[in-house]
Amino acid sequence: MGDTGMDTDVVIAGAGPTGLMLACELRLAGADVVVVERLTERTGESRAGGMHSRTLEVLDQRGVLDRFLAVGELQPVGHFSGLWLDFDESESRHPYPLMILQSAIERLLEEWAAELGVRVRWSSGVSGIRQDEAGVEVELGTADAAPAQLRARYLVGCDGGRSTVRKLSGIDFPGTPATMTALIGDVELPDLPEEYVWARRCPGGDFSAIAFEAGWHRVITSEYDRVPDRDEPATFEQLRESLVRLAGTDFGMRGPRWISRFGDAARQAAQYRDGRVLLAGDAAHIHFPAGGQGLNLGVQDAVNLGWKLASVVRGRAPESLLDTYHAERHPVGERVLHNTRAQAALARPGVQMDALRDVFGSLIVFDDVNRYLRGMLTALDIRYPVGCDHPLAGRRVPDADLKTPDGATGVHELLHTARPLLLDLRGSTEVATAAEGWTDRVDLVEARSEDDHWPVPAGGDIPAPTALLIRPDGHVAWAAAAGGAPDTTTLRTALTTWFGPASQG
Ligand SMILES: Cc1cc2nc3c(=O)[nH]c(=O)nc-3n(C[C@H](O)[C@H](O)[C@H](O)COP(=O)(O)OP(=O)(O)OC[C@H]3O[C@@H](n4cnc5c(N)ncnc54)[C@H](O)[C@@H]3O)c2cc1C
């Protein structure tokens, strides 16, 4: 990094899905980044089993979704605490969960990161942090690597639920402790009846077996009578015994590939930023993995933070832009903790809970209830407070079909470069004139919408806007409604707020 005394712009602790996605976003936006990872190499642990619509969209916005679709399997339905949710094609181009193991997600993200020039340093766990006015010193060391130091403008802790970065920064992690324990294993189950998802509630808890790949299943048993110490290792024998207690048989279980344990502890970092240190992903929030939201939440934290942090390190936006990361993402994380607590409660055993599930199950078939819950689980309904009252403002932009002078495209395709986008859908000179001071960092594209109305998940159809300012994360910063001239004063305010002051001359 020349004579700045910095080794890089940003150090990211942790090469999990969040850290890798953030590294890609920072590189796309022109920042230099080093990822430091405590492990010596990938473990290949399967862990998370899927991605939801909004995560699929953010990968599509970068033009890399096909790599994930080629490996994963589309699912026809999702669920809320095991109660089925339908998806609606009008809400997204990707109205389905994609079943894909976390090990594959990490491999694909790592390949993409390497293409973008991201450097990953293995065997390099963060062990110390010192912030000053200009940067942060990051101490690295593990049992098998000599201690080293890196100096960067910012450090982002993407180092998982037990985040060292969070602890070293003294950021509180309030929440609720575990009240149950679940064992999980990827195993062969030769005696299981041939059904794709097999789940059953029992007096002491519940179990499920999901066929992930030919010949092997993911088995999960949940029991409520004891919460083991979280450092106690999970074993194949414990999983087998738990399944026998619940199901009365182990279905011939053998050949474990991976065994682990999780619970319903739910905690969230009190601040996502402390000066030059930020937190993202599980380092910022942990919760019961119901509905498969954790990895998605982390990847979307990364997409929210990446362009903002790159703008700040490149001197294009004031540091205060980083505070919008906490302001926008903390409430989203809070809502996930809330809905996973509700799902954990609904999963508890007992006749009262059976009755509550029965009532909840009869409500979930109503369209409005289904739409509300799927908006929440897919994260398609997120709306950030961006200070504009158009119905699209703050929401993720729908991937509407467009016609441009260069041919047909979709809005999300125009976001592949990860640059801010000003879409003029009316051919009005006012929009181009108002944006003159920002053309060095905002792409102005003239296009026509192929549709008169655009779908807004959980918001119904709205008339197609006549102009839109879209942030690199795909959220609408400003929009102009049909029927009237665009308000260029609010457009200029939005351009300044999100992308810094206008260039002179
Ligand atoms: C059983 C189970 C099932 C799940 N299913 C789903 C699902 O279907 N869908 C979903 O969205 N989510 C699911 N999740 C949640 C998901 O696995 C996590 O939310 C996700 O892994 C978080 O990614 P991350 O990158 O933030 O953290 P992690 O994946 O934990 O990565 C953190 C990385 O940081 C490294 N690290 C740790 N300490 C240091 C240090 N000091 N210095 C440097 N590096 C360090 C770690 O080695 C690790 O590589 C599931 C979780 C579990 C346990």
XYZ file of C-alpha atoms and ligand atoms in Angstrom:
558
model
C 0.000 0.000 0.000
C 2.742 2.462 -0.972
C 4.004 4.846 1.697
C 0.783 4.965 3.718
C 2.170 2.577 6.338
C -0.792 0.317 5.655
C -0.490 -3.300 4.537
C -3.992 -3.175 3.093
C -7.221 -1.161 3.244
C -9.241 -3.794 5.091
C -8.379 -6.932 7.049
C -11.226 -9.418 7.269
C -11.024 -11.984 10.063
C -12.603 -15.270 8.948
C -12.920 -16.956 5.550
C -16.465 -18.239 6.112
C -19.335 -17.228 3.803
C -19.594 -13.732 5.316
C -15.871 -12.941 5.143
C -15.519 -14.241 1.597
C -18.582 -12.369 0.329
C -17.362 -9.170 1.966
C -13.919 -9.620 0.415
C -15.490 -9.955 -3.054
C -17.667 -6.875 -2.539
C -14.695 -4.802 -1.378
C -12.568 -5.879 -4.347
C -15.372 -5.145 -6.806
C -15.588 -1.647 -5.336
C -11.832 -1.131 -5.711
C -10.579 -1.638 -2.122
C -7.551 -3.729 -1.224
C -8.305 -6.560 1.203
C -6.608 -9.401 3.075
C -8.652 -12.224 4.606
C -7.013 -13.892 7.604
C -8.297 -17.304 8.637
C -7.411 -19.243 11.777
C -7.824 -22.675 10.160
C -4.964 -24.250 8.250
C -7.335 -25.331 5.461
C -11.051 -25.892 4.740
C -12.682 -28.483 6.971
C -15.328 -29.439 4.391
C -17.985 -29.417 7.181
C -21.367 -29.368 5.480
C -23.158 -27.068 8.041
C -25.810 -24.815 6.416
C -28.014 -26.494 3.877
C -29.435 -23.749 1.736
C -29.885 -20.215 0.484
C -33.035 -18.120 0.194
C -34.348 -15.845 -2.577
C -32.642 -12.625 -1.558
C -29.225 -14.278 -1.260
C -29.747 -15.858 -4.677
C -30.627 -12.401 -5.988
C -27.486 -10.779 -4.567
C -25.373 -13.433 -6.281
C -27.359 -12.806 -9.466
C -26.703 -9.063 -9.086
C -23.000 -9.920 -9.370
C -23.399 -12.370 -12.270
C -22.195 -15.441 -10.338
C -25.476 -17.152 -9.441
C -25.193 -19.768 -12.210
C -22.216 -21.324 -10.428
C -24.395 -21.984 -7.367
C -27.452 -23.136 -9.333
C -25.248 -25.675 -11.134
C -24.363 -27.321 -7.804
C -27.529 -26.908 -5.709
C -31.051 -28.211 -6.048
C -34.155 -25.991 -6.213
C -36.764 -26.712 -3.546
C -40.477 -26.259 -4.192
C -41.308 -25.016 -0.665
C -39.756 -23.508 2.445
C -40.904 -23.758 6.043
C -41.538 -21.877 9.264
C -40.766 -24.200 12.174
C -41.558 -27.156 9.935
C -44.860 -25.711 8.643
C -44.768 -25.368 4.844
C -44.518 -22.047 3.058
C -45.268 -21.636 -0.644
C -43.322 -19.289 -2.891
C -44.654 -16.862 -5.458
C -43.062 -16.445 -8.885
C -44.173 -12.843 -9.178
C -42.009 -11.768 -6.213
C -38.575 -12.778 -7.455
C -36.842 -14.376 -10.423
C -35.656 -16.938 -7.851
C -38.781 -17.870 -5.880
C -37.355 -20.958 -4.165
C -34.830 -22.035 -1.558
C -31.716 -23.542 -3.136
C -30.471 -26.625 -1.309
C -26.680 -26.355 -1.339
C -24.235 -27.241 1.399
C -22.169 -24.565 3.095
C -18.971 -26.415 2.105
C -19.924 -25.937 -1.573
C -20.940 -22.302 -1.001
C -17.561 -21.577 0.596
C -15.674 -23.311 -2.228
C -17.529 -21.294 -4.891
C -17.097 -18.004 -3.012
C -13.401 -18.737 -2.547
C -12.960 -19.385 -6.279
C -14.715 -16.118 -7.122
C -12.645 -14.254 -4.508
C -9.430 -15.621 -6.041
C -10.557 -14.391 -9.490
C -11.058 -10.924 -7.994
C -7.565 -10.921 -6.475
C -8.516 -11.483 -2.832
C -5.599 -12.724 -0.712
C -6.487 -15.336 1.933
C -3.906 -16.044 4.665
C -4.558 -19.411 6.298
C -3.218 -20.376 9.753
C -3.591 -16.732 10.751
C -5.970 -16.227 13.650
C -6.526 -12.721 15.005
C -5.148 -12.610 18.544
C -4.807 -8.887 19.228
C -6.163 -5.537 18.031
C -4.986 -1.975 18.567
C -6.871 0.957 17.058
C -5.547 4.476 16.562
C -6.668 7.572 14.656
C -5.552 6.321 11.262
C -5.839 2.566 11.373
C -5.868 -0.696 13.226
C -2.961 -3.052 14.057
C -4.024 -6.662 13.825
C -1.922 -9.272 15.589
C -1.994 -12.740 14.105
C -0.861 -15.974 15.583
C -1.749 -19.638 15.935
C -0.009 -22.673 17.342
C 1.456 -23.540 13.948
C 2.275 -20.095 12.533
C 4.745 -17.538 13.772
C 3.168 -14.332 15.155
C 2.711 -11.571 12.582
C 1.089 -8.159 12.305
C -0.973 -6.416 9.672
C -1.900 -2.763 9.613
C -5.093 -1.697 7.857
C -7.549 1.170 7.831
C -10.349 -1.126 9.035
C -10.804 -4.597 10.493
C -14.020 -6.551 9.994
C -14.696 -9.477 12.314
C -16.407 -12.195 10.265
C -14.974 -14.772 12.629
C -18.132 -16.574 13.672
C -20.309 -16.823 16.778
C -17.401 -16.959 19.220
C -15.730 -14.000 17.491
C -12.342 -13.068 18.904
C -12.626 -9.672 17.207
C -15.893 -8.965 19.027
C -14.421 -9.991 22.366
C -11.169 -8.034 21.874
C -13.190 -4.937 20.949
C -15.251 -5.220 24.116
C -18.529 -5.181 22.176
C -21.368 -6.646 24.281
C -23.234 -9.704 23.026
C -26.506 -9.677 24.955
C -29.264 -12.214 24.437
C -30.781 -15.408 25.765
C -29.008 -18.689 26.640
C -29.794 -22.096 25.128
C -32.824 -23.936 26.521
C -32.489 -27.100 24.396
C -29.936 -29.018 22.396
C -29.963 -30.528 18.943
C -27.560 -33.069 17.489
C -26.907 -33.069 13.781
C -25.115 -35.584 11.609
C -24.547 -36.428 7.966
C -24.856 -40.210 7.946
C -26.079 -43.233 6.018
C -29.534 -44.482 7.087
C -30.096 -47.742 5.192
C -33.313 -48.640 7.044
C -35.112 -45.312 6.613
C -38.337 -45.520 4.581
C -37.907 -43.850 1.193
C -39.264 -40.390 1.823
C -37.496 -37.191 1.030
C -38.123 -35.301 4.249
C -39.021 -37.361 7.225
C -39.806 -35.448 10.387
C -41.645 -36.464 13.510
C -42.611 -34.857 16.799
C -42.167 -37.113 19.819
C -42.916 -36.715 23.564
C -39.294 -35.714 24.327
C -38.559 -33.650 21.232
C -38.394 -34.248 17.501
C -36.216 -35.700 14.767
C -35.846 -35.308 11.041
C -33.907 -36.965 8.249
C -33.345 -35.163 4.980
C -31.864 -36.878 1.908
C -29.127 -34.499 0.793
C -27.297 -36.657 -1.694
C -27.737 -40.223 -2.921
C -26.877 -42.613 -0.109
C -26.698 -40.224 2.791
C -28.971 -38.161 5.014
C -28.798 -35.245 7.372
C -30.275 -36.361 10.697
C -31.258 -33.853 13.373
C -32.545 -34.783 16.821
C -33.814 -32.117 19.240
C -34.249 -32.838 22.922
C -35.335 -30.546 25.703
C -34.354 -32.204 28.963
C -30.731 -31.091 29.142
C -28.448 -28.352 27.832
C -24.856 -29.679 27.657
C -21.800 -27.505 28.018
C -21.250 -25.907 24.614
C -17.650 -27.154 24.498
C -18.687 -30.777 25.039
C -17.910 -32.610 21.779
C -20.827 -34.171 19.896
C -20.326 -37.838 19.005
C -21.852 -40.326 16.606
C -22.884 -42.494 19.577
C -24.755 -39.565 21.207
C -26.635 -38.942 17.964
C -27.485 -42.639 17.629
C -28.714 -42.846 21.238
C -30.754 -39.676 20.835
C -32.419 -41.032 17.689
C -33.227 -44.311 19.460
C -34.740 -42.390 22.415
C -36.927 -40.337 20.074
C -37.699 -42.688 17.176
C -37.297 -46.059 18.880
C -34.742 -47.085 16.184
C -31.491 -45.815 14.683
C -32.551 -46.771 11.125
C -29.256 -48.679 10.800
C -27.294 -45.409 11.112
C -23.635 -45.682 10.026
C -20.776 -43.953 8.196
C -20.841 -40.501 9.844
C -19.261 -37.741 7.739
C -19.922 -34.926 10.158
C -21.494 -34.701 13.651
C -22.201 -31.470 15.500
C -24.492 -29.838 18.014
C -26.468 -26.603 18.115
C -28.962 -24.945 20.420
C -31.391 -22.046 20.598
C -29.109 -19.455 22.232
C -29.877 -16.082 20.594
C -27.459 -13.186 20.957
C -26.684 -10.028 19.019
C -23.784 -7.580 19.157
C -24.879 -4.353 20.820
C -22.942 -2.373 18.175
C -21.880 -3.514 14.730
C -19.128 -0.876 14.706
C -16.597 0.329 17.219
C -14.425 2.912 15.454
C -12.292 1.061 12.924
C -13.603 -2.372 13.860
C -16.829 -3.768 12.428
C -18.675 -7.053 12.860
C -20.648 -9.085 10.318
C -22.286 -12.502 10.076
C -22.330 -14.868 13.049
C -19.799 -12.619 14.798
C -22.665 -10.109 15.044
C -25.572 -12.498 15.682
C -26.272 -16.104 16.627
C -29.645 -17.836 16.783
C -31.456 -21.155 16.361
C -30.857 -22.241 12.735
C -34.611 -22.627 12.070
C -35.707 -21.755 8.562
C -32.058 -21.640 7.404
C -31.424 -17.909 7.753
C -27.977 -17.471 9.376
C -25.715 -17.781 6.371
C -28.102 -15.644 4.331
C -28.088 -12.954 6.997
C -24.280 -12.887 7.031
C -23.938 -12.725 3.247
C -26.422 -9.862 3.183
C -24.567 -8.035 5.988
C -21.500 -8.292 3.738
C -23.329 -6.873 0.723
C -24.625 -3.959 2.815
C -21.198 -3.186 4.266
C -18.880 -3.841 1.308
C -19.647 -0.843 -0.918
C -19.899 1.533 2.047
C -16.530 0.516 3.473
C -14.902 0.679 0.028
C -16.291 4.210 -0.517
C -14.883 5.324 2.828
C -11.404 3.805 2.346
C -11.251 5.285 -1.156
C -12.058 8.698 0.292
C -15.316 9.066 -1.628
C -17.693 9.132 1.315
C -17.433 10.349 4.910
C -16.867 7.857 7.709
C -20.428 8.483 8.924
C -21.633 6.309 6.016
C -20.401 3.340 8.059
C -22.922 4.127 10.798
C -25.725 3.340 8.355
C -24.428 -0.260 8.371
C -25.453 -0.711 12.025
C -28.610 1.381 11.552
C -29.769 -0.799 8.639
C -28.531 -4.254 9.554
C -28.984 -4.389 13.347
C -32.811 -4.281 13.097
C -32.715 -6.957 10.378
C -30.637 -9.237 12.644
C -32.935 -8.463 15.568
C -35.933 -9.581 13.542
C -34.228 -12.866 12.649
C -33.486 -13.514 16.336
C -37.145 -12.807 17.032
C -38.552 -15.110 14.359
C -36.125 -17.930 15.212
C -37.095 -17.662 18.896
C -40.715 -18.027 17.780
C -39.813 -21.033 15.613
C -37.880 -22.626 18.479
C -40.881 -22.120 20.775
C -43.263 -23.638 18.211
C -41.030 -26.699 17.922
C -41.170 -27.592 21.621
C -42.884 -30.887 22.524
C -46.105 -31.326 24.513
C -49.835 -31.442 23.901
C -50.236 -27.672 24.366
C -47.601 -27.102 21.710
C -49.244 -29.665 19.428
C -52.460 -27.632 19.724
C -50.658 -24.338 19.093
C -48.949 -25.777 16.003
C -52.286 -27.034 14.805
C -53.822 -23.552 15.091
C -50.735 -21.899 13.569
C -50.784 -24.520 10.792
C -54.363 -23.612 9.925
C -53.420 -19.904 9.728
C -50.341 -20.398 7.573
C -52.428 -21.563 4.616
C -53.952 -18.076 4.262
C -52.230 -16.134 1.457
C -51.552 -13.074 3.585
C -49.950 -15.101 6.376
C -47.873 -17.100 3.890
C -46.772 -13.913 2.108
C -45.824 -12.219 5.382
C -43.762 -15.159 6.659
C -42.025 -15.850 3.352
C -41.160 -12.147 2.975
C -39.443 -12.400 6.349
C -37.615 -15.706 5.754
C -36.478 -14.870 2.218
C -35.482 -11.321 3.319
C -37.227 -9.982 0.207
C -39.352 -7.630 2.308
C -36.482 -5.726 3.964
C -36.854 -1.977 3.853
C -34.081 0.350 5.036
C -34.888 3.875 6.269
C -33.350 5.847 3.374
C -35.365 9.053 3.797
C -37.516 8.963 0.635
C -41.222 8.149 0.675
C -41.612 6.363 -2.669
C -42.964 2.804 -2.037
C -39.756 1.312 -3.470
C -37.377 3.486 -1.443
C -35.230 1.423 0.923
C -36.419 -1.860 -0.604
C -34.392 -4.144 -2.834
C -35.066 -3.186 -6.436
C -37.214 -5.728 -8.319
C -35.396 -7.379 -11.223
C -37.690 -5.758 -13.814
C -37.216 -6.375 -17.543
C -35.776 -3.349 -19.314
C -35.081 -2.238 -22.836
C -31.926 -0.152 -23.226
C -30.283 1.318 -26.357
C -27.898 -1.691 -26.119
C -30.706 -4.263 -25.987
C -32.860 -6.130 -23.474
C -31.620 -6.541 -19.910
C -32.838 -6.772 -16.313
C -32.203 -4.351 -13.468
C -30.070 -6.871 -11.574
C -27.835 -7.433 -14.603
C -27.026 -3.720 -14.550
C -25.662 -4.211 -11.005
C -22.951 -6.710 -12.024
C -20.282 -4.017 -11.758
C -21.352 -3.281 -8.157
C -21.472 0.445 -8.969
C -24.266 2.851 -8.001
C -26.883 3.013 -10.756
C -29.135 5.885 -11.768
C -31.860 4.466 -13.993
C -33.730 6.969 -16.099
C -36.889 5.237 -17.316
C -38.472 8.316 -18.912
C -35.665 9.879 -20.929
C -35.843 13.084 -18.925
C -32.944 15.498 -19.197
C -33.539 16.685 -15.595
C -32.225 13.415 -14.126
C -29.009 13.455 -16.171
C -28.457 17.137 -15.429
C -29.011 16.701 -11.675
C -26.466 13.853 -11.561
C -23.707 15.700 -13.454
C -21.407 15.968 -10.435
C -21.526 12.223 -9.748
C -20.880 10.638 -13.161
C -17.375 9.584 -12.027
C -18.908 7.092 -9.564
C -22.581 6.616 -10.581
C -23.606 4.846 -13.813
C -26.438 6.654 -15.584
C -28.469 4.260 -17.737
C -31.423 5.246 -19.913
C -33.964 2.467 -20.359
C -37.672 1.656 -20.735
C -39.516 -0.665 -18.374
C -41.186 -3.575 -20.175
C -43.957 -3.591 -17.534
C -46.367 -0.903 -16.369
C -46.348 -2.310 -12.855
C -43.556 -3.673 -10.669
C -44.110 -6.255 -7.902
C -43.036 -5.346 -4.373
C -42.896 -8.364 -2.004
C -45.276 -7.782 0.894
C -46.210 -4.474 -0.777
C -48.333 -5.443 -3.803
C -47.888 -4.120 -7.347
C -46.949 -0.483 -7.857
C -46.830 1.621 -11.046
C -43.353 1.414 -12.634
C -41.211 4.333 -11.416
C -39.830 6.883 -13.895
C -36.368 7.094 -12.350
C -34.448 5.202 -9.670
C -31.200 5.649 -7.792
C -29.990 2.179 -6.820
C -27.172 1.489 -4.383
C -24.598 -1.211 -5.236
C -26.318 -3.565 -2.755
C -29.473 -3.397 -4.881
C -31.490 -1.214 -2.497
C -33.321 1.821 -3.821
C -31.944 5.082 -2.428
C -34.366 7.360 -4.289
C -37.206 6.925 -6.785
C -39.529 9.107 -8.832
C -43.173 8.143 -9.253
C -45.054 8.137 -12.544
C -46.988 11.288 -13.448
C -44.882 14.340 -12.740
C -41.342 15.609 -13.045
C -38.695 13.891 -10.888
C -37.783 15.831 -7.762
C -34.140 16.600 -8.533
C -33.547 18.297 -5.178
C -34.198 15.050 -3.300
C -32.207 13.173 -5.961
C -29.151 15.374 -5.331
C -29.586 14.928 -1.577
C -29.690 11.141 -2.007
C -26.626 11.198 -4.283
C -24.691 13.201 -1.660
C -25.878 11.058 1.274
C -24.913 7.750 -0.274
C -22.119 8.557 -2.695
C -20.475 11.688 -1.293
C -20.449 15.300 -2.472
C -20.548 16.228 -6.161
C -17.200 16.540 -7.947
C -16.255 20.060 -8.914
C -15.822 20.984 -12.578
C -26.502 -27.163 12.061
C -26.575 -25.851 11.365
C -27.364 -25.711 10.252
C -27.441 -24.482 9.621
N -28.247 -24.358 8.527
C -28.327 -23.160 7.911
C -29.073 -23.000 6.710
O -29.673 -23.943 6.187
N -29.109 -21.774 6.136
C -28.431 -20.725 6.678
O -28.529 -19.608 6.118
N -27.686 -20.846 7.782
C -27.602 -22.031 8.411
N -26.803 -22.179 9.497
C -26.026 -21.030 9.981
C -24.722 -20.855 9.202
O -23.946 -22.036 9.229
C -23.939 -19.691 9.796
O -24.805 -18.606 9.988
C -22.787 -19.283 8.866
O -21.751 -20.236 8.876
C -22.198 -17.932 9.293
O -21.143 -17.604 8.435
P -19.962 -16.675 8.946
O -19.033 -16.559 7.788
O -20.539 -15.452 9.548
O -19.279 -17.461 10.139
P -18.539 -18.885 10.084
O -19.096 -19.750 9.015
O -18.559 -19.399 11.484
O -17.043 -18.525 9.666
C -16.179 -17.887 10.574
C -14.750 -18.174 10.140
O -13.865 -17.422 10.987
C -12.772 -18.254 11.356
N -12.206 -17.731 12.609
C -12.658 -17.918 13.870
N -11.886 -17.232 14.742
C -10.954 -16.586 14.017
C -9.900 -15.705 14.349
N -9.620 -15.359 15.625
N -9.126 -15.215 13.349
C -9.361 -15.561 12.052
N -10.362 -16.407 11.692
C -11.148 -16.901 12.653
C -13.383 -19.630 11.483
O -12.401 -20.637 11.398
C -14.349 -19.632 10.295
O -13.734 -20.081 9.112
C -26.703 -23.400 10.130
C -25.874 -23.560 11.239
C -25.809 -24.777 11.858
C -24.923 -24.944 13.056
